[in-house]
PDB file of C-alpha atoms in Angstrom:
ATOM      1  CA  MET A  13       6.121  -2.723  12.335  1.00 39.00           C
ATOM      2  CA  SER A  14       8.455  -0.126  11.023  1.00 43.00           C
ATOM      3  CA  ALA A  15       7.134   3.426  10.977  1.00 56.00           C
ATOM      4  CA  GLY A  16       9.420   4.129   7.997  1.00 89.00           C
ATOM      5  CA  VAL A  17       7.473   1.974   5.522  1.00 95.00           C
ATOM      6  CA  ALA A  18       5.584   3.765   2.767  1.00 96.00           C
ATOM      7  CA  TRP A  19       3.375   2.407  -0.011  1.00 97.00           C
ATOM      8  CA  GLY A  20       2.834   3.728  -3.502  1.00 97.00           C
ATOM      9  CA  GLY A  21       0.701   2.314  -6.263  1.00 98.00           C
ATOM     10  CA  THR A  22      -1.810   2.603  -9.031  1.00 98.00           C
ATOM     11  CA  TRP A  23      -5.488   1.753  -9.054  1.00 98.00           C
ATOM     12  CA  GLU A  24      -7.821   1.004 -11.923  1.00 98.00           C
ATOM     13  CA  HIS A  25     -11.473   0.297 -12.535  1.00 98.00           C
ATOM     14  CA  LEU A  26     -11.755  -1.873 -15.634  1.00 96.00           C
ATOM     15  CA  GLU A  27     -15.490  -1.254 -16.124  1.00 96.00           C
ATOM     16  CA  CYS A  28     -15.044   2.461 -16.874  1.00 97.00           C
ATOM     17  CA  GLY A  29     -11.310   2.732 -17.565  1.00 96.00           C
ATOM     18  CA  ALA A  30     -10.548   5.148 -14.726  1.00 97.00           C
ATOM     19  CA  SER A  31      -7.177   4.936 -12.988  1.00 98.00           C
ATOM     20  CA  GLY A  32      -4.946   6.892 -10.650  1.00 98.00           C
ATOM     21  CA  GLU A  33      -1.967   6.855  -8.297  1.00 97.00           C
ATOM     22  CA  ALA A  34      -1.449   7.366  -4.588  1.00 97.00           C
ATOM     23  CA  VAL A  35       1.162   7.189  -1.807  1.00 96.00           C
ATOM     24  CA  TRP A  36       0.303   6.243   1.808  1.00 96.00           C
ATOM     25  CA  GLU A  37       1.873   4.959   5.022  1.00 95.00           C
ATOM     26  CA  ASP A  38       2.003   1.327   6.122  1.00 95.00           C
ATOM     27  CA  GLU A  39      -1.097   0.230   8.041  1.00 94.00           C
ATOM     28  CA  ASP A  40      -3.231   2.910   6.322  1.00 96.00           C
ATOM     29  CA  THR A  41      -6.114   2.200   3.961  1.00 96.00           C
ATOM     30  CA  ALA A  42      -5.607   2.450   0.214  1.00 97.00           C
ATOM     31  CA  SER A  43      -8.689   4.182  -1.124  1.00 96.00           C
ATOM     32  CA  SER A  44      -9.115   5.521  -4.640  1.00 97.00           C
ATOM     33  CA  GLY A  45     -12.207   7.580  -3.840  1.00 96.00           C
ATOM     34  CA  HIS A  46     -13.548   6.410  -7.215  1.00 97.00           C
ATOM     35  CA  ASP A  47     -17.324   5.998  -7.457  1.00 94.00           C
ATOM     36  CA  CYS A  48     -18.571   5.990 -11.031  1.00 95.00           C
ATOM     37  CA  GLY A  49     -21.634   3.892 -10.233  1.00 93.00           C
ATOM     38  CA  ARG A  50     -20.656   1.026 -12.549  1.00 95.00           C
ATOM     39  CA  ASP A  51     -20.224  -2.553 -11.391  1.00 93.00           C
ATOM     40  CA  GLY A  52     -16.835  -4.152 -10.953  1.00 94.00           C
ATOM     41  CA  LYS A  53     -14.052  -3.714  -8.452  1.00 95.00           C
ATOM     42  CA  VAL A  54     -11.377  -1.078  -8.213  1.00 97.00           C
ATOM     43  CA  THR A  55      -8.067  -2.913  -7.906  1.00 97.00           C
ATOM     44  CA  TRP A  56      -4.637  -1.771  -6.757  1.00 98.00           C
ATOM     45  CA  SER A  57      -1.103  -2.781  -7.720  1.00 98.00           C
ATOM     46  CA  ALA A  58       1.265  -1.338  -5.141  1.00 98.00           C
ATOM     47  CA  GLU A  59       4.770  -1.540  -3.729  1.00 98.00           C
ATOM     48  CA  TRP A  60       6.088  -0.794  -0.251  1.00 97.00           C
ATOM     49  CA  HIS A  61       9.523   0.520   0.610  1.00 96.00           C
ATOM     50  CA  CYS A  62      11.295   0.778   3.982  1.00 96.00           C
ATOM     51  CA  HIS A  63      13.195   4.044   4.339  1.00 92.00           C
ATOM     52  CA  GLY A  64      15.320   2.542   7.131  1.00 92.00           C
ATOM     53  CA  CYS A  65      16.870  -0.497   5.454  1.00 94.00           C
ATOM     54  CA  GLY A  66      15.773  -0.279   1.814  1.00 93.00           C
ATOM     55  CA  SER A  67      13.681  -3.463   1.831  1.00 94.00           C
ATOM     56  CA  SER A  68      10.670  -3.539  -0.468  1.00 95.00           C
ATOM     57  CA  GLY A  69       7.822  -5.720  -1.646  1.00 96.00           C
ATOM     58  CA  ASP A  70       4.641  -5.584  -3.664  1.00 96.00           C
ATOM     59  CA  ASP A  71       1.018  -6.677  -3.526  1.00 96.00           C
ATOM     60  CA  GLN A  72      -2.312  -6.512  -5.341  1.00 97.00           C
ATOM     61  CA  PHE A  73      -5.587  -5.894  -3.526  1.00 97.00           C
ATOM     62  CA  ASP A  74      -9.082  -4.410  -3.762  1.00 97.00           C
ATOM     63  CA  ASP A  75      -9.928  -0.775  -3.053  1.00 97.00           C
ATOM     64  CA  ASP A  76     -10.425   0.297   0.567  1.00 97.00           C
ATOM     65  CA  THR A  77      -7.968  -2.307   1.876  1.00 97.00           C
ATOM     66  CA  THR A  78      -5.763  -1.603   4.882  1.00 97.00           C
ATOM     67  CA  THR A  79      -2.221  -2.474   3.831  1.00 96.00           C
ATOM     68  CA  TYR A  80       0.381  -4.182   5.999  1.00 95.00           C
ATOM     69  CA  SER A  81       3.926  -4.802   4.830  1.00 95.00           C
ATOM     70  CA  ASP A  82       4.589  -7.125   7.825  1.00 93.00           C
ATOM     71  CA  HIS A  83       8.137  -5.785   7.681  1.00 94.00           C
ATOM     72  CA  GLU A  84      10.299  -5.847  10.808  1.00 90.00           C
ATOM     73  CA  CYS A  85      13.131  -3.461  10.032  1.00 88.00           C
ATOM     74  CA  ALA A  86      16.549  -4.480  11.341  1.00 78.00           C
ATOM     75  CA  ASP A  87      17.444  -0.765  11.614  1.00 65.00           C
ATOM     76  CA  ASP A  88      14.553  -0.251  14.089  1.00 55.00           C
ATOM     77  CA  GLN A  89      15.805  -3.124  16.258  1.00 53.00           C
ATOM     78  CA  ASP A  90      19.370  -1.741  16.204  1.00 48.00           C
ATOM     79  CA  GLU A  91      18.110   1.675  17.384  1.00 49.00           C
ATOM     80  CA  GLU A  92      16.083   0.096  20.230  1.00 47.00           C
ATOM     81  CA  ALA A  93      19.093  -1.962  21.390  1.00 43.00           C
ATOM     82  CA  ALA A  94      21.295   1.141  21.457  1.00 42.00           C
ATOM     83  CA  ALA A  95      18.815   3.092  23.629  1.00 44.00           C
TER      84      ALA A  95
END
């Protein structure tokens, strides 16, 4: 995996109307920290972006999910070959 991949997204809890935004690194857990006590899931809509090559993608998932872009950056491989 590329260490230069970052995620950013918004979360919302439809039962109470709360929402927010966050930025985190690839392979970290997206957690809203929201706990209003009402039923229903907190859901995320997020995008990832590779700072090395500019690739990006998006995903939707539940709160407290560890995110993986599964991106193999060509720039990382070029740097390893040059070393």
